[in-house]
XYZ file of C-alpha atoms in Angstrom:
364
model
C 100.388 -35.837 -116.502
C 98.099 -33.092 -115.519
C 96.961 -29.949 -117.874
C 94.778 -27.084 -117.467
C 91.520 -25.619 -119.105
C 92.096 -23.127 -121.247
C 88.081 -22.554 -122.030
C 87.988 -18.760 -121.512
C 90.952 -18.416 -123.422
C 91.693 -17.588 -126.999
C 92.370 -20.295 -129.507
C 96.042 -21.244 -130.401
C 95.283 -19.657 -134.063
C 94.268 -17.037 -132.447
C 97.178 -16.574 -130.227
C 99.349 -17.328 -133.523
C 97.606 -14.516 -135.988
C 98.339 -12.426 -132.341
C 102.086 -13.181 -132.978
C 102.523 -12.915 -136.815
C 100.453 -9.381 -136.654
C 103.036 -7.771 -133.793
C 105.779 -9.459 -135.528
C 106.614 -11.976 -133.016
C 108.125 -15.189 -133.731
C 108.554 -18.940 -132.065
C 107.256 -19.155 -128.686
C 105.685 -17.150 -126.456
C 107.773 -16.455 -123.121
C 105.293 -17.430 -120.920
C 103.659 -20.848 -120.147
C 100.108 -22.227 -119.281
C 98.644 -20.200 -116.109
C 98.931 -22.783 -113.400
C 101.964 -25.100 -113.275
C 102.137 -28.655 -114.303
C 102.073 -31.203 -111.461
C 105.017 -33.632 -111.731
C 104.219 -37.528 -111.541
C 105.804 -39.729 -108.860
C 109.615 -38.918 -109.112
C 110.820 -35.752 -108.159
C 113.391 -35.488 -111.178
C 111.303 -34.365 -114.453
C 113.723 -34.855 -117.697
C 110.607 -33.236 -119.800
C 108.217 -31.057 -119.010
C 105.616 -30.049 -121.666
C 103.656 -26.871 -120.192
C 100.750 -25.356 -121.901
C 102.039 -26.248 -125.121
C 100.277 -25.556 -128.683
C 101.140 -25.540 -132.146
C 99.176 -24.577 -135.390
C 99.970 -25.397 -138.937
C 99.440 -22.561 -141.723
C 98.354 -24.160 -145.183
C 96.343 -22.022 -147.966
C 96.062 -19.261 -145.538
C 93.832 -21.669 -142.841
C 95.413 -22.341 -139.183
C 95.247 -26.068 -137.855
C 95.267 -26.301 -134.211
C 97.062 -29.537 -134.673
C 98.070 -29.666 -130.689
C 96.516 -27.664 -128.160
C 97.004 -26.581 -124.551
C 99.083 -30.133 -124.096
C 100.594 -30.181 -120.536
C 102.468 -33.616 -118.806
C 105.694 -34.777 -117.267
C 108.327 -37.493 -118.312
C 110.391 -38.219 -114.815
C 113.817 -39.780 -114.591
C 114.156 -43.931 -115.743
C 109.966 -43.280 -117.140
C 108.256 -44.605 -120.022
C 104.955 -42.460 -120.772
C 103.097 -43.359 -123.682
C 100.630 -41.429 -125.824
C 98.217 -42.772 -127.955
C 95.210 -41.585 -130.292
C 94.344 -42.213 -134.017
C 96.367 -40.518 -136.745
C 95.698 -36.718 -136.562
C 95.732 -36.457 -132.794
C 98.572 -34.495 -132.735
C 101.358 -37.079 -131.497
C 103.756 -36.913 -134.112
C 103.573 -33.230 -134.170
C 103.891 -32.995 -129.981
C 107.000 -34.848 -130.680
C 108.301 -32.984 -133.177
C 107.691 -29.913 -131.387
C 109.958 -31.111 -128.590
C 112.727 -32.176 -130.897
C 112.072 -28.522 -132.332
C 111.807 -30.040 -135.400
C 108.798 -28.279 -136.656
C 108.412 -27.714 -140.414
C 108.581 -24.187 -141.709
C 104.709 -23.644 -141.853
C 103.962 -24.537 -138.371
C 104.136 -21.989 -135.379
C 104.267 -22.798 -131.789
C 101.476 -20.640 -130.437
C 102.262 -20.912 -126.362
C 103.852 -22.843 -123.861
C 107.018 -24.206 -123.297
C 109.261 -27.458 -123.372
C 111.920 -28.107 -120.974
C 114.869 -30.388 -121.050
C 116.002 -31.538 -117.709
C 114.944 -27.729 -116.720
C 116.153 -25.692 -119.505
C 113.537 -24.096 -122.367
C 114.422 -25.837 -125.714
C 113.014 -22.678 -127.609
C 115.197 -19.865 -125.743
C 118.298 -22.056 -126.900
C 120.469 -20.696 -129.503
C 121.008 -22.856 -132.773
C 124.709 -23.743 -131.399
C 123.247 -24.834 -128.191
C 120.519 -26.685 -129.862
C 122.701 -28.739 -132.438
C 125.326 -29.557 -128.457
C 121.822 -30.784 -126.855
C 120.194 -32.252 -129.432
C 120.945 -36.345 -130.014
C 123.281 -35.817 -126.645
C 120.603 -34.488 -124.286
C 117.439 -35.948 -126.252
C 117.266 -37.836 -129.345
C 113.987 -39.369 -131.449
C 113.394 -42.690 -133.311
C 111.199 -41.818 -136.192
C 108.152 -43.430 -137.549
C 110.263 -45.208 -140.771
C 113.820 -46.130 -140.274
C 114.243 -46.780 -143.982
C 113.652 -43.342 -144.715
C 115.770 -42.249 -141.622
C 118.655 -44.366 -142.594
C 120.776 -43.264 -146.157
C 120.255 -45.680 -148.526
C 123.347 -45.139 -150.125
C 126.100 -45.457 -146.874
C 126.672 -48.402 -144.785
C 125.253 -49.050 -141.382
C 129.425 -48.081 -140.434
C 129.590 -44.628 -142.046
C 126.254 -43.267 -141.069
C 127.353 -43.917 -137.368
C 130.958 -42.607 -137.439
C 129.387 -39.618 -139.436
C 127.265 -39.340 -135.852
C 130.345 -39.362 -133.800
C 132.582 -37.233 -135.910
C 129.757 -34.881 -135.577
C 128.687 -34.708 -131.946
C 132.048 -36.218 -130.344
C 135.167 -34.801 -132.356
C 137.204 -35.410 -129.661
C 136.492 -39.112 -129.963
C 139.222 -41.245 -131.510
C 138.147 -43.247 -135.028
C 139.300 -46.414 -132.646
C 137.292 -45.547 -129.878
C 134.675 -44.603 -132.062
C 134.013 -48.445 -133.439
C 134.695 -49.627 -130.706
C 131.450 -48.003 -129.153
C 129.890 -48.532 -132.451
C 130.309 -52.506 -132.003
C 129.066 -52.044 -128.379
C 125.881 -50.287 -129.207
C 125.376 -53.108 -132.105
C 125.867 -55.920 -129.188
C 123.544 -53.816 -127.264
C 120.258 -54.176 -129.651
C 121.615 -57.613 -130.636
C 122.800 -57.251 -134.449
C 126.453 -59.042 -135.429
C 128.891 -56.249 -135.680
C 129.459 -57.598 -139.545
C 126.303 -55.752 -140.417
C 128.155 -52.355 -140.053
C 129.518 -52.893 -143.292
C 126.039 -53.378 -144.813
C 123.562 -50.681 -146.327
C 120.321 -49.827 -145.203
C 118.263 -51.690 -147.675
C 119.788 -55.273 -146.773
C 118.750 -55.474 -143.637
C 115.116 -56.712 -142.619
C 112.956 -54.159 -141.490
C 113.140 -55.529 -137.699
C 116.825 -54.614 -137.842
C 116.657 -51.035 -139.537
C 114.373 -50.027 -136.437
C 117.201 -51.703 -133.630
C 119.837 -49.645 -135.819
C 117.466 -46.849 -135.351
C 117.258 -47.083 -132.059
C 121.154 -47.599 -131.126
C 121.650 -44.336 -133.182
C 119.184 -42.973 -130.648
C 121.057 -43.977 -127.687
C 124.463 -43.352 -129.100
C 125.394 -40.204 -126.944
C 123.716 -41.400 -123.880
C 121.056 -39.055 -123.642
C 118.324 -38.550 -120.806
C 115.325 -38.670 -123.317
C 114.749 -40.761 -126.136
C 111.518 -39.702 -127.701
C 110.163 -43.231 -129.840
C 107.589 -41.796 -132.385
C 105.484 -45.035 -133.709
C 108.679 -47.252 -133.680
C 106.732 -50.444 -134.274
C 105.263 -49.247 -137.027
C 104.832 -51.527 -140.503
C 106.110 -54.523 -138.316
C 104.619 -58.065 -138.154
C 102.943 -59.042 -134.469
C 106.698 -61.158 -133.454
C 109.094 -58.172 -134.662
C 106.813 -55.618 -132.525
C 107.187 -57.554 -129.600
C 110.732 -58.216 -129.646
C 111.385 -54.449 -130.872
C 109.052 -53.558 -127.126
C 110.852 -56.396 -125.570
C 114.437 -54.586 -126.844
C 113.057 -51.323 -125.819
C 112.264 -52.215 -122.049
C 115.685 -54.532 -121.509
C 117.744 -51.528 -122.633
C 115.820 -48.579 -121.130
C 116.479 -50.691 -117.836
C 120.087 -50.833 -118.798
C 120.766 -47.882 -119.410
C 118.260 -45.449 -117.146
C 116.448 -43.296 -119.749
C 113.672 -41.813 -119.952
C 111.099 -42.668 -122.776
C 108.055 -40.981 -124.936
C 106.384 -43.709 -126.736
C 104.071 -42.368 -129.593
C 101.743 -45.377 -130.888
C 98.169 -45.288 -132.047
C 98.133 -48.968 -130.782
C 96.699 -48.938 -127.118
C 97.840 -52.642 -126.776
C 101.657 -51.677 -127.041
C 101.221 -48.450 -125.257
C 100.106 -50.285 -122.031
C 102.735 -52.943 -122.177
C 105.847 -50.872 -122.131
C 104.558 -47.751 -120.468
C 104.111 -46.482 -116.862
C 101.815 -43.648 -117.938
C 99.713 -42.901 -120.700
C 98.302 -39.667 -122.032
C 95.421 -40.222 -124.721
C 95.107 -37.683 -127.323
C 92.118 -36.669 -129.664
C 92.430 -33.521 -131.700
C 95.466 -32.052 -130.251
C 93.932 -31.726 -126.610
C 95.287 -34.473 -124.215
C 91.371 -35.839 -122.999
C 92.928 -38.076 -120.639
C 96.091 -38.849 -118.862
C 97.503 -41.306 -115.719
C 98.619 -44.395 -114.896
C 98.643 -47.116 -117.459
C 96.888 -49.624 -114.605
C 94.047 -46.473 -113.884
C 94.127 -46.514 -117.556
C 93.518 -50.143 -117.994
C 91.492 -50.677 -114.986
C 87.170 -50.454 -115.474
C 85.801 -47.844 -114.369
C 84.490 -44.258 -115.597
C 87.143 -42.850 -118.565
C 86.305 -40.340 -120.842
C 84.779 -41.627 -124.037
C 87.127 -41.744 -126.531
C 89.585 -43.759 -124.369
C 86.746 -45.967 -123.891
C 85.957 -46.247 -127.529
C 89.850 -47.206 -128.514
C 89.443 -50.036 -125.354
C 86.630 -51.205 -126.994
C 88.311 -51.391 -130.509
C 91.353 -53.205 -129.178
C 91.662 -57.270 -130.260
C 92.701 -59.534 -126.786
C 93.741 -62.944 -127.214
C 92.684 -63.898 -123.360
C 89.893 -66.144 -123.627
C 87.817 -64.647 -120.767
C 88.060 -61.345 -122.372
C 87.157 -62.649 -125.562
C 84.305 -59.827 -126.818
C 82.984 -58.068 -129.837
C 85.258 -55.574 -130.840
C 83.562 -52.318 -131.880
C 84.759 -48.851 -133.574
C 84.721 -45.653 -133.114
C 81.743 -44.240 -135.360
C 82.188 -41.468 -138.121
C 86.156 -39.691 -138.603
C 88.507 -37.262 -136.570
C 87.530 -33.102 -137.102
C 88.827 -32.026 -139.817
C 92.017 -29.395 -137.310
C 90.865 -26.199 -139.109
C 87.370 -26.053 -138.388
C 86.958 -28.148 -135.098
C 83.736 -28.386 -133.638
C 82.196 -26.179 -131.049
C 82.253 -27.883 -127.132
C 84.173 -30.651 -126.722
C 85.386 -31.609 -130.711
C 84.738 -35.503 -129.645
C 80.632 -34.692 -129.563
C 79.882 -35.892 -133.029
C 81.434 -39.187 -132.290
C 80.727 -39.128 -128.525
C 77.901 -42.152 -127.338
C 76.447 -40.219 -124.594
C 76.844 -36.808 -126.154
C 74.866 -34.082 -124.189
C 73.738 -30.478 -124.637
C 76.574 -28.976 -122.602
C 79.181 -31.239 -124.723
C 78.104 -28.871 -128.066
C 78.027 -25.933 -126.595
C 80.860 -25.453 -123.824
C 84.388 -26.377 -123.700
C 84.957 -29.339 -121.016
C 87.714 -28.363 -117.837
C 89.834 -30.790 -116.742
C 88.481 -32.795 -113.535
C 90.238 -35.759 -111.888
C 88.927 -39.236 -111.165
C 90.778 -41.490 -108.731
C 94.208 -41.457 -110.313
C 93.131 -40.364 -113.923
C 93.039 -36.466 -115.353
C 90.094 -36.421 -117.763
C 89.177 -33.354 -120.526
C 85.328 -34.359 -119.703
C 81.691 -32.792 -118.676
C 80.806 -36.659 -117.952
C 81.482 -36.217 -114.634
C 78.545 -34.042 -114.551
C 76.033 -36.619 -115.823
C 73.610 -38.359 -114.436
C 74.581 -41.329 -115.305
């Protein structure tokens, strides 16, 4: 999950006011200037390269994700985590190329098992999307409509995206795929709203994995559950992402559930990806970059011997349309230098992690 500096570079609202001015719309046909290096497995299903997108609101760009660059390989679960407003949600939505109308992807690219999801055309879009990749989002009550049963809203899928699938054959895949996350087929003929909230996310996610698809992005899945539903929604998660071979992007701004379902995590903090690499690197002690430490720090344990004072993250995340100069995690940064105000960090590497950093630097 490695990216690239892009200090010497113009700004992604730069780049964007670049494209609106000569008329050019969507994303830009080249990537990031060195390529991404692949994780462990030799098959990427996603590749994120160079990516950034800006929001346009009251004539002010927000570089809500910036120069983002990592990997998802065959049967992998990667995770990325950060507080709200660290560009996760949008990343994801950006792949999905689901993008509302005011936001603009500046530069880079996404790739589907090898093939650019912004040079397809909207028919080849609408015969990937759900089949190829698919998304659980954040709320499945809003996802799910409130006014068709659990039974409709699925054959609806189906008539949709398999038309050559029999009505027959249809439910009987439907009943499968309720089997699957562990709901009684009777609850097909039930409507959103009378079903707990632990069972509008497994519906969720067997509406994800309907068509068999390679990626499943998972954007805060977990989220507005108690402790026990989280754990059996993770639990659900890993059993049938073993089952059935896909590959995973799990968006939480929980570090805890991040690092127990994924084999890598990226960390986000105001759209840049500060620091990336496997979840036992991530884990492990040792030098990080400082907001990763910060949401270790901030993260309850129940293990006695870890037992320790839990501490925050001082003062709020930038406000995306005036970011600070440097590295936009000084103000909050606890060892803050200089060279962190003034210049842009590059990306250096640290045993197994890639960091967004000047710590390295330090003499610490």
């Amino acid at each position: 999950m490695n990216g690239q500096s892009v200090t010497k570079e113009r700004t992604p609202g730069e780049r964007a006011a670049k494209q609106r001015a000569t008329g050019v719309q969507g994303i830009r046909e080249s990537a990031a200037t060195e390529p991404t290096k692949t994780m462990a497995s030799a098959d990427p299903v996603l590749e994120v390269d160079g990516l950034s997108v800006v929001y346009e609101s009251n004539g002010q760009l927000a570089n809500a994700v910036n120069d983002v660059s990592f990997t998802v390989n065959q049967g992998q679960i990667v995770g990325l985590v950060g507080e709200s407003g660290s560009g996760k949600s949008t990343l994801a939505y950006a792949i999905m190329r689901l993008l509302p109308a005011n936001a603009l992807v500046a530069d880079g690219s996404v790739r589907i098992m090898g093939e650019d999801v912004y040079r397809m055309s909207d028919e080849q879009l609408r015969s990937t999307r759900w089949k190829r990749f698919s998304m659980v989002f954040q709320s499945a009550l809003v996802a799910l409509n409130p006014v068709l049963t659990i039974e409709w809203q699925f054959m609806e899928m189906f008539r949709i995206h398999r038309p050559d699938m029999s009505r027959a054959e249809a439910r009987r895949h439907i009943v499968g795929l309720m089997e699957l996350v562990r709901i009684h087929p009777d609850r097909l003929k039930t409507y959103p709203h009378e079903l707990s909230g632990g069972m509008r996310q497994r519906i969720i996610i067997a509406m994800a994995i309907a068509l068999d698809p390679d990626l499943v992005i998972m954007d805060e899945p977990t989220t507005a559950l108690d402790s026990v539903v989280q754990r059996d929604i993770l639990l659900e998660i890993r059993r049938i992402q073993q089952s059935r071979k896909f590959s995973v992007l799990f968006i939480s701004h929980d570090l805890r559930l991040v690092q127990f379902l994924c084999h890598e995590i990226g960390v986000m903090y105001a759209g840049r990806m500060v620091e990336s690499g496997p979840t036992s690197a991530i884990k492990a002690a040792g030098l990080h970059h400082p907001y990763t430490e910060g949401l270790i720090a901030a993260t309850p344990t129940l293990a006695k011997r870890d037992r320790a004072l839990l501490q925050g993250i001082g003062g709020q995340p930038p406000d995306l349309t005036r970011l600070p100069g440097g590295c936009a995690f000084h103000p909050r940064c606890p060892i803050a230098r200089p060279v962190c105000k003034s210049t842009a960090p590059g990306r250096v590497t640290v045993g197994e992690l890639n960091m967004l950093c000047h710590r390295t630097g330090f003499d610490e």
